[in-house]
Amino acid sequence: MAVTIEEVRALALTLPRTHEALVRDRVKFRVGRIVYVALSPDETVMGFSYPKEERAALVASQPEKFAMPAPRDERFNWVRVRLSAIDAEELREIVTEAWRMVVPARVATEHLRATSAPEAEAPTTETPPVVAPATETPPVVAPATETPPVVAPATEPLVVEAPITEPLVVEAPTTEPLVVEAPTTEPPVVDVPTFADLRATAQVFNGFTGVDRSWLALRERTHPGLDPARVDHRDALLRWLNSWGCRIRYPRAGEPAPFDTGLAGWWATWSDTLPRGTLAGLDDVAVAAFGRAYGDLVTLPVTTGRSVRSLGPTAAAKALYALRPEAIMAWDAAIAERLHGTRDAAAFTRHLILGRDWARAVLAETGATEAALPGLVGRPDVPLSKILDEFLYVRLSMRSSAP
């Protein structure tokens, strides 16, 4: 799973205008005078260019993987990652996006076209995705004179989720009731959280610097509610997903925008049938509808070319949460695998039923309303559904990376 400096070098030197430098025993990769990737002296930690307005949420979402730069460098577009915590595919995404931040848009576009063009001797019969031109996202320019920080080696490995390689077959929207599986006699992985458990979780999350900053920014940009029919709202959602570690490519002018186009199409299908309400108030019909909408969203293409990547289970769950924050308890790979053993639509449906039962239990324990409970817990800026997701993150995701 861990990557090496040889893999970093092999990838970086394929990117146009890149050259390698050795400065004070640290390997760095530059475009001109601008460093966009740098290795620690012991080659265990990699610093890379990253939008500074998004990195606090990135680090908070996976603190066992990412780290902030040194305090003196926090004003720059820079963040760090432990090489033991990422695989080759994540390395490719991180390095390529860091490089895109420091080269002209034309250079990035030409490279994308050259690397995504199909091979002439290997024609395909697959129907290419329908794409639309994207609005230009101006590149964030890293400072020319900045020397990336020296970082300490990481000691904690991360269990990284396996890539999803098979698309999910999803039913058309329907109002048929959900058939709930018979209960199992196996002991639960996690006990039903109490009010005290949620208070303890809140203390952990409130200790992450700027943990709610990107969420509050998304709410402000999409007030009174996220509407994927609007281009600016789709862009805001993309930036929020990336701030939480999804790393979906930002298209430049003239490039395909599969996320934007696909999300607009998905919303045209589901906007009239996606339920509203709160997690504790969901009935089985609403839960089933969310499960089918999730299954459709998982397969949304976010890249083009020979290797098409889909939105995937974690980003799909987070996107649904952004659309219906009071109703959706999201998940990540560690949570889904530990609780359900898989991440398909049926598992997500079961996950929402679990969250509904937990929400009702803690409301019964406290006698509070669903709107009031977050304030009592100490997380007033997020709904109960998010607090329950944070509880699982602390209990399962953070522990999954322990040695």
Short mmCIF file of C-alpha atoms in Angstrom, two decimals:
data_model
loop_
_atom_site.label_atom_id
_atom_site.label_comp_id
_atom_site.label_asym_id
_atom_site.label_seq_id
_atom_site.Cartn_x
_atom_site.Cartn_y
_atom_site.Cartn_z
CA MET A 1 0.00 0.00 0.00
CA ALA A 2 2.74 2.51 0.95
CA VAL A 3 4.48 4.32 -1.91
CA THR A 4 8.18 5.09 -2.27
CA ILE A 5 10.27 7.98 -3.47
CA GLU A 6 11.00 6.02 -6.65
CA GLU A 7 7.27 5.98 -7.43
CA VAL A 8 6.99 9.70 -6.68
CA ARG A 9 9.94 10.44 -8.95
CA ALA A 10 8.68 8.21 -11.78
CA LEU A 11 5.32 9.98 -11.73
CA ALA A 12 6.49 13.56 -11.27
CA LEU A 13 9.06 13.41 -14.07
CA THR A 14 6.33 12.46 -16.57
CA LEU A 15 4.61 15.81 -15.94
CA PRO A 16 5.62 18.57 -18.38
CA ARG A 17 8.13 21.23 -17.23
CA THR A 18 8.99 19.28 -14.07
CA HIS A 19 12.58 18.99 -12.92
CA GLU A 20 14.05 17.42 -9.79
CA ALA A 21 16.24 19.21 -7.28
CA LEU A 22 18.08 18.19 -4.13
CA VAL A 23 18.07 20.94 -1.51
CA ARG A 24 19.52 20.28 1.96
CA ASP A 25 19.04 16.53 1.61
CA ARG A 26 15.45 16.95 0.49
CA VAL A 27 14.20 15.83 -2.91
CA LYS A 28 11.93 18.42 -4.51
CA PHE A 29 10.04 18.61 -7.79
CA ARG A 30 9.63 22.01 -9.41
CA VAL A 31 8.12 23.84 -12.32
CA GLY A 32 10.50 26.71 -12.83
CA ARG A 33 11.26 28.00 -9.33
CA ILE A 34 7.98 26.79 -7.85
CA VAL A 35 8.11 23.63 -5.74
CA TYR A 36 4.92 21.59 -5.94
CA VAL A 37 6.11 18.35 -4.28
CA ALA A 38 8.85 17.85 -1.68
CA LEU A 39 9.97 14.83 0.34
CA SER A 40 11.12 14.86 3.96
CA PRO A 41 14.80 13.95 4.52
CA ASP A 42 13.83 10.42 5.58
CA GLU A 43 11.49 10.14 2.56
CA THR A 44 8.44 9.16 4.63
CA VAL A 45 6.39 12.36 4.31
CA MET A 46 5.53 14.32 1.18
CA GLY A 47 4.52 17.98 1.09
CA PHE A 48 2.48 19.13 -1.88
CA SER A 49 0.65 22.12 -3.27
CA TYR A 50 -2.95 22.27 -2.07
CA PRO A 51 -5.50 25.12 -1.75
CA LYS A 52 -5.03 26.54 1.74
CA GLU A 53 -8.74 27.34 2.09
CA GLU A 54 -9.58 23.63 1.78
CA ARG A 55 -6.78 21.93 3.70
CA ALA A 56 -8.15 22.31 7.26
CA ALA A 57 -11.13 20.14 6.38
CA LEU A 58 -8.88 17.73 4.47
CA VAL A 59 -6.65 17.25 7.51
CA ALA A 60 -9.62 17.00 9.87
CA SER A 61 -11.28 14.38 7.68
CA GLN A 62 -8.22 12.07 7.72
CA PRO A 63 -5.78 13.23 10.40
CA GLU A 64 -3.98 9.89 10.33
CA LYS A 65 -3.09 10.53 6.68
CA PHE A 66 -2.72 14.31 6.16
CA ALA A 67 -1.05 17.00 8.27
CA MET A 68 -0.91 20.78 8.22
CA PRO A 69 2.34 22.50 7.26
CA ALA A 70 4.52 24.12 9.90
CA PRO A 71 2.84 27.19 11.45
CA ARG A 72 5.18 29.58 9.65
CA ASP A 73 4.06 28.12 6.30
CA GLU A 74 0.31 27.95 6.84
CA ARG A 75 -0.22 31.11 4.78
CA PHE A 76 0.94 29.21 1.70
CA ASN A 77 -0.80 26.59 -0.47
CA TRP A 78 0.80 23.57 1.14
CA VAL A 79 -0.17 20.43 3.06
CA ARG A 80 1.56 17.14 3.94
CA VAL A 81 0.77 13.43 3.54
CA ARG A 82 2.34 10.30 4.98
CA LEU A 83 3.57 8.06 2.18
CA SER A 84 2.82 4.97 4.27
CA ALA A 85 -0.86 5.94 4.23
CA ILE A 86 -1.51 6.16 0.48
CA ASP A 87 -1.41 3.84 -2.52
CA ALA A 88 -0.27 4.38 -6.09
CA GLU A 89 -3.64 5.66 -7.30
CA GLU A 90 -3.87 8.25 -4.52
CA LEU A 91 -0.28 9.29 -5.22
CA ARG A 92 -1.14 9.86 -8.88
CA GLU A 93 -4.10 12.07 -7.96
CA ILE A 94 -2.19 14.07 -5.35
CA VAL A 95 0.91 14.74 -7.45
CA THR A 96 -1.00 15.50 -10.65
CA GLU A 97 -3.35 17.96 -8.94
CA ALA A 98 -0.42 19.63 -7.16
CA TRP A 99 1.35 20.02 -10.52
CA ARG A 100 -1.79 21.48 -12.12
CA MET A 101 -1.75 24.26 -9.52
CA VAL A 102 1.61 25.59 -10.72
CA VAL A 103 1.47 25.26 -14.53
CA PRO A 104 -0.48 27.35 -17.03
CA ALA A 105 -3.96 26.07 -17.85
CA ARG A 106 -2.89 25.41 -21.46
CA VAL A 107 -0.10 23.07 -20.36
CA ALA A 108 -2.42 21.13 -18.04
CA THR A 109 -5.08 20.85 -20.75
CA GLU A 110 -2.63 19.59 -23.36
CA HIS A 111 -1.25 17.01 -20.94
CA LEU A 112 -4.74 15.81 -20.06
CA ARG A 113 -5.66 15.38 -23.73
CA ALA A 114 -2.42 13.55 -24.47
CA THR A 115 -2.75 11.12 -21.57
CA SER A 116 -6.49 10.47 -21.93
CA ALA A 117 -6.58 9.97 -25.73
CA PRO A 118 -7.55 6.39 -26.68
CA GLU A 119 -4.92 4.21 -28.34
CA ALA A 120 -5.34 3.93 -32.10
CA GLU A 121 -4.67 0.17 -32.17
CA ALA A 122 -7.17 -0.58 -29.40
CA PRO A 123 -10.56 0.80 -30.43
CA THR A 124 -13.41 0.39 -27.98
CA THR A 125 -17.09 -0.19 -28.49
CA GLU A 126 -18.11 1.50 -25.28
CA THR A 127 -20.25 4.58 -25.53
CA PRO A 128 -18.30 7.56 -24.21
CA PRO A 129 -19.91 9.63 -21.46
CA VAL A 130 -21.77 12.77 -22.47
CA VAL A 131 -19.84 15.78 -21.28
CA ALA A 132 -20.26 19.52 -21.34
CA PRO A 133 -17.64 22.28 -21.31
CA ALA A 134 -16.76 23.42 -17.83
CA THR A 135 -16.38 26.95 -16.57
CA GLU A 136 -12.81 27.85 -15.95
CA THR A 137 -11.46 27.45 -12.45
CA PRO A 138 -8.46 29.77 -12.13
CA PRO A 139 -5.35 27.97 -10.91
CA VAL A 140 -4.08 28.75 -7.41
CA VAL A 141 -0.48 29.80 -7.80
CA ALA A 142 1.99 28.60 -5.20
CA PRO A 143 4.55 31.18 -4.01
CA ALA A 144 7.68 31.24 -6.18
CA THR A 145 10.14 31.75 -3.30
CA GLU A 146 8.63 29.36 -0.80
CA THR A 147 10.72 26.49 0.53
CA PRO A 148 8.43 23.65 1.59
CA PRO A 149 8.65 22.82 5.29
CA VAL A 150 10.77 20.10 6.81
CA VAL A 151 8.43 17.55 8.28
CA ALA A 152 8.69 14.76 10.81
CA PRO A 153 8.29 11.15 9.80
CA ALA A 154 4.91 9.52 10.19
CA THR A 155 4.50 6.44 12.30
CA GLU A 156 0.92 5.35 11.76
CA PRO A 157 -0.08 3.29 8.71
CA LEU A 158 -3.53 3.69 7.25
CA VAL A 159 -5.88 1.03 5.98
CA VAL A 160 -6.89 2.40 2.58
CA GLU A 161 -10.17 1.46 0.98
CA ALA A 162 -10.06 -0.72 -2.10
CA PRO A 163 -11.11 0.91 -5.39
CA ILE A 164 -14.54 0.26 -6.72
CA THR A 165 -14.19 -1.36 -10.14
CA GLU A 166 -17.69 -2.60 -10.95
CA PRO A 167 -20.65 -0.28 -11.60
CA LEU A 168 -23.74 -0.85 -9.54
CA VAL A 169 -26.99 -1.80 -11.22
CA VAL A 170 -29.64 0.49 -9.78
CA GLU A 171 -33.42 0.32 -9.98
CA ALA A 172 -35.49 3.15 -11.36
CA PRO A 173 -37.10 5.43 -8.74
CA THR A 174 -40.07 3.77 -7.10
CA THR A 175 -42.26 4.16 -4.09
CA GLU A 176 -42.40 0.46 -3.20
CA PRO A 177 -41.85 -0.19 0.51
CA LEU A 178 -38.51 -1.46 1.72
CA VAL A 179 -38.18 -5.13 2.64
CA VAL A 180 -36.08 -5.05 5.81
CA GLU A 181 -33.87 -8.07 6.45
CA ALA A 182 -34.47 -10.23 9.50
CA PRO A 183 -32.33 -9.25 12.48
CA THR A 184 -29.12 -11.16 13.03
CA THR A 185 -28.03 -12.79 16.27
CA GLU A 186 -24.43 -11.65 15.86
CA PRO A 187 -23.29 -9.05 18.41
CA PRO A 188 -23.18 -5.49 17.07
CA VAL A 189 -19.84 -3.99 16.07
CA VAL A 190 -20.74 -0.79 17.92
CA ASP A 191 -23.25 -0.41 20.72
CA VAL A 192 -26.09 2.10 20.46
CA PRO A 193 -24.50 5.48 21.29
CA THR A 194 -25.67 7.29 24.39
CA PHE A 195 -25.84 11.02 24.96
CA ALA A 196 -22.55 10.76 26.87
CA ASP A 197 -20.95 9.01 23.88
CA LEU A 198 -22.00 11.82 21.57
CA ARG A 199 -20.71 14.45 23.99
CA ALA A 200 -17.32 12.70 24.02
CA THR A 201 -17.31 12.54 20.20
CA ALA A 202 -18.10 16.24 20.00
CA GLN A 203 -15.05 17.03 22.10
CA VAL A 204 -12.85 15.10 19.68
CA PHE A 205 -14.22 16.86 16.60
CA ASN A 206 -14.21 20.29 18.19
CA GLY A 207 -10.49 19.73 18.75
CA PHE A 208 -9.88 19.67 14.99
CA THR A 209 -8.97 23.17 13.82
CA GLY A 210 -11.53 24.58 11.38
CA VAL A 211 -13.45 21.31 11.19
CA ASP A 212 -16.74 23.02 10.25
CA ARG A 213 -15.30 25.83 8.14
CA SER A 214 -15.90 24.23 4.75
CA TRP A 215 -19.39 23.04 5.73
CA LEU A 216 -20.43 26.52 6.85
CA ALA A 217 -18.99 27.95 3.63
CA LEU A 218 -21.02 25.47 1.57
CA ARG A 219 -24.21 26.37 3.43
CA GLU A 220 -23.56 30.06 2.89
CA ARG A 221 -22.87 29.64 -0.85
CA THR A 222 -25.96 27.47 -1.39
CA HIS A 223 -28.46 29.18 0.94
CA PRO A 224 -31.30 28.35 1.47
CA GLY A 225 -30.39 24.87 0.20
CA LEU A 226 -28.12 23.03 -2.23
CA ASP A 227 -29.68 22.92 -5.71
CA PRO A 228 -27.71 20.77 -8.19
CA ALA A 229 -29.69 22.28 -11.05
CA ARG A 230 -27.50 25.38 -10.60
CA VAL A 231 -23.95 25.44 -11.97
CA ASP A 232 -22.60 27.48 -9.05
CA HIS A 233 -24.11 25.05 -6.55
CA ARG A 234 -22.55 22.07 -8.34
CA ASP A 235 -19.20 23.84 -8.23
CA ALA A 236 -19.65 24.55 -4.51
CA LEU A 237 -20.45 20.90 -3.86
CA LEU A 238 -17.37 19.77 -5.80
CA ARG A 239 -15.14 22.04 -3.74
CA TRP A 240 -16.71 20.84 -0.49
CA LEU A 241 -16.25 17.17 -1.44
CA ASN A 242 -12.61 17.83 -2.29
CA SER A 243 -12.09 19.63 1.02
CA TRP A 244 -13.06 16.34 2.68
CA GLY A 245 -10.52 14.28 0.78
CA CYS A 246 -12.49 13.15 -2.30
CA ARG A 247 -9.97 14.75 -4.72
CA ILE A 248 -12.17 15.02 -7.80
CA ARG A 249 -10.42 16.88 -10.63
CA TYR A 250 -11.29 20.53 -11.16
CA PRO A 251 -11.74 20.93 -14.93
CA ARG A 252 -10.02 23.75 -16.76
CA ALA A 253 -11.45 25.69 -19.68
CA GLY A 254 -12.03 23.41 -22.64
CA GLU A 255 -11.75 20.21 -20.63
CA PRO A 256 -14.62 17.77 -20.09
CA ALA A 257 -16.54 18.19 -16.83
CA PRO A 258 -18.04 14.76 -16.14
CA PHE A 259 -18.85 15.49 -12.49
CA ASP A 260 -20.77 18.64 -13.35
CA THR A 261 -22.62 17.09 -16.29
CA GLY A 262 -23.33 13.83 -14.51
CA LEU A 263 -24.58 15.48 -11.33
CA ALA A 264 -26.94 17.68 -13.33
CA GLY A 265 -28.34 14.59 -15.05
CA TRP A 266 -28.63 12.67 -11.79
CA TRP A 267 -30.51 15.55 -10.20
CA ALA A 268 -32.92 15.78 -13.14
CA THR A 269 -33.85 12.16 -12.37
CA TRP A 270 -34.05 12.35 -8.59
CA SER A 271 -35.00 15.92 -7.69
CA ASP A 272 -38.73 15.19 -7.52
CA THR A 273 -38.44 11.92 -5.60
CA LEU A 274 -35.59 12.51 -3.13
CA PRO A 275 -37.22 12.55 0.34
CA ARG A 276 -36.99 15.33 2.91
CA GLY A 277 -37.31 15.21 6.67
CA THR A 278 -34.98 14.23 9.52
CA LEU A 279 -33.12 11.01 10.23
CA ALA A 280 -35.29 10.05 13.20
CA GLY A 281 -38.44 10.72 11.20
CA LEU A 282 -37.63 8.65 8.11
CA ASP A 283 -40.07 5.87 7.24
CA ASP A 284 -39.13 2.74 5.31
CA VAL A 285 -40.28 4.17 1.97
CA ALA A 286 -38.04 7.24 2.39
CA VAL A 287 -35.08 5.12 3.46
CA ALA A 288 -35.50 2.88 0.41
CA ALA A 289 -35.64 5.91 -1.91
CA PHE A 290 -32.40 7.25 -0.45
CA GLY A 291 -30.77 3.85 -0.96
CA ARG A 292 -31.69 3.80 -4.66
CA ALA A 293 -30.60 7.41 -5.18
CA TYR A 294 -27.28 6.61 -3.52
CA GLY A 295 -26.79 3.57 -5.75
CA ASP A 296 -27.29 5.69 -8.85
CA LEU A 297 -24.96 8.43 -7.57
CA VAL A 298 -22.11 6.00 -6.82
CA THR A 299 -21.64 5.24 -10.52
CA LEU A 300 -21.47 8.89 -11.61
CA PRO A 301 -18.32 9.32 -13.79
CA VAL A 302 -15.86 11.92 -12.54
CA THR A 303 -13.08 11.33 -15.09
CA THR A 304 -12.83 10.60 -18.80
CA GLY A 305 -10.33 8.71 -20.94
CA ARG A 306 -9.22 5.08 -20.95
CA SER A 307 -9.66 4.66 -17.20
CA VAL A 308 -12.96 6.16 -16.07
CA ARG A 309 -13.31 6.70 -12.33
CA SER A 310 -16.72 6.87 -10.69
CA LEU A 311 -17.77 9.10 -7.79
CA GLY A 312 -17.63 6.12 -5.45
CA PRO A 313 -19.35 5.16 -2.19
CA THR A 314 -17.79 7.66 0.21
CA ALA A 315 -18.24 10.75 -1.99
CA ALA A 316 -21.77 9.66 -2.94
CA ALA A 317 -22.76 9.41 0.72
CA LYS A 318 -21.23 12.82 1.46
CA ALA A 319 -23.02 14.37 -1.53
CA LEU A 320 -26.36 13.00 -0.33
CA TYR A 321 -25.61 14.41 3.12
CA ALA A 322 -24.96 17.82 1.55
CA LEU A 323 -28.35 17.61 -0.16
CA ARG A 324 -30.31 16.32 2.85
CA PRO A 325 -28.13 17.02 5.90
CA GLU A 326 -30.83 16.39 8.50
CA ALA A 327 -31.70 12.98 7.01
CA ILE A 328 -28.44 11.34 5.85
CA MET A 329 -25.90 9.62 8.10
CA ALA A 330 -22.91 9.36 5.76
CA TRP A 331 -20.07 6.84 5.95
CA ASP A 332 -16.53 6.16 4.81
CA ALA A 333 -14.86 2.90 3.78
CA ALA A 334 -13.86 1.80 7.29
CA ILE A 335 -17.35 2.43 8.68
CA ALA A 336 -19.13 0.68 5.82
CA GLU A 337 -16.89 -2.38 5.84
CA ARG A 338 -16.94 -2.82 9.62
CA LEU A 339 -20.70 -2.38 9.97
CA HIS A 340 -22.04 -3.87 6.72
CA GLY A 341 -19.21 -5.71 4.96
CA THR A 342 -19.90 -3.90 1.68
CA ARG A 343 -20.82 -0.47 0.31
CA ASP A 344 -23.62 -1.08 -2.17
CA ALA A 345 -27.09 0.46 -2.19
CA ALA A 346 -28.58 -2.24 0.05
CA ALA A 347 -25.85 -1.67 2.64
CA PHE A 348 -26.41 2.08 2.56
CA THR A 349 -30.12 1.48 3.11
CA ARG A 350 -29.30 -0.63 6.17
CA HIS A 351 -26.94 2.11 7.33
CA LEU A 352 -29.73 4.67 7.28
CA ILE A 353 -32.03 2.31 9.21
CA LEU A 354 -29.27 1.92 11.81
CA GLY A 355 -28.86 5.71 12.02
CA ARG A 356 -32.62 6.18 12.33
CA ASP A 357 -32.77 3.72 15.24
CA TRP A 358 -29.84 5.38 16.97
CA ALA A 359 -31.32 8.85 16.51
CA ARG A 360 -34.62 7.75 18.01
CA ALA A 361 -32.85 6.08 20.93
CA VAL A 362 -30.81 9.13 21.93
CA LEU A 363 -33.84 11.40 21.55
CA ALA A 364 -35.81 9.08 23.83
CA GLU A 365 -32.94 9.09 26.34
CA THR A 366 -32.69 12.89 26.49
CA GLY A 367 -36.24 13.97 25.76
CA ALA A 368 -34.75 16.59 23.42
CA THR A 369 -35.88 17.44 19.92
CA GLU A 370 -33.75 16.52 16.92
CA ALA A 371 -33.10 20.21 16.26
CA ALA A 372 -32.03 20.92 19.84
CA LEU A 373 -29.80 17.91 20.46
CA PRO A 374 -26.71 19.13 18.50
CA GLY A 375 -26.51 22.20 20.74
CA LEU A 376 -26.79 20.06 23.86
CA VAL A 377 -24.02 17.78 22.58
CA GLY A 378 -21.76 20.74 21.77
CA ARG A 379 -21.91 20.62 17.95
CA PRO A 380 -24.59 23.24 17.12
CA ASP A 381 -23.45 23.81 13.53
CA VAL A 382 -24.16 20.25 12.32
CA PRO A 383 -27.29 18.06 12.50
CA LEU A 384 -27.74 14.90 14.58
CA SER A 385 -27.11 12.76 11.50
CA LYS A 386 -23.60 14.22 11.21
CA ILE A 387 -22.94 13.79 14.93
CA LEU A 388 -23.78 10.08 14.62
CA ASP A 389 -21.44 9.83 11.61
CA GLU A 390 -18.70 11.51 13.67
CA PHE A 391 -19.32 8.98 16.47
CA LEU A 392 -18.68 6.15 14.01
CA TYR A 393 -15.64 7.91 12.59
CA VAL A 394 -14.05 8.14 16.04
CA ARG A 395 -14.99 4.55 16.99
CA LEU A 396 -14.16 2.84 13.68
CA SER A 397 -12.26 4.98 11.15
CA MET A 398 -9.70 6.47 13.52
CA ARG A 399 -9.09 3.12 15.19
CA SER A 400 -8.68 1.36 11.83
CA SER A 401 -5.42 3.24 11.30
CA ALA A 402 -3.92 2.30 14.66
CA PRO A 403 -0.77 0.15 14.50
#
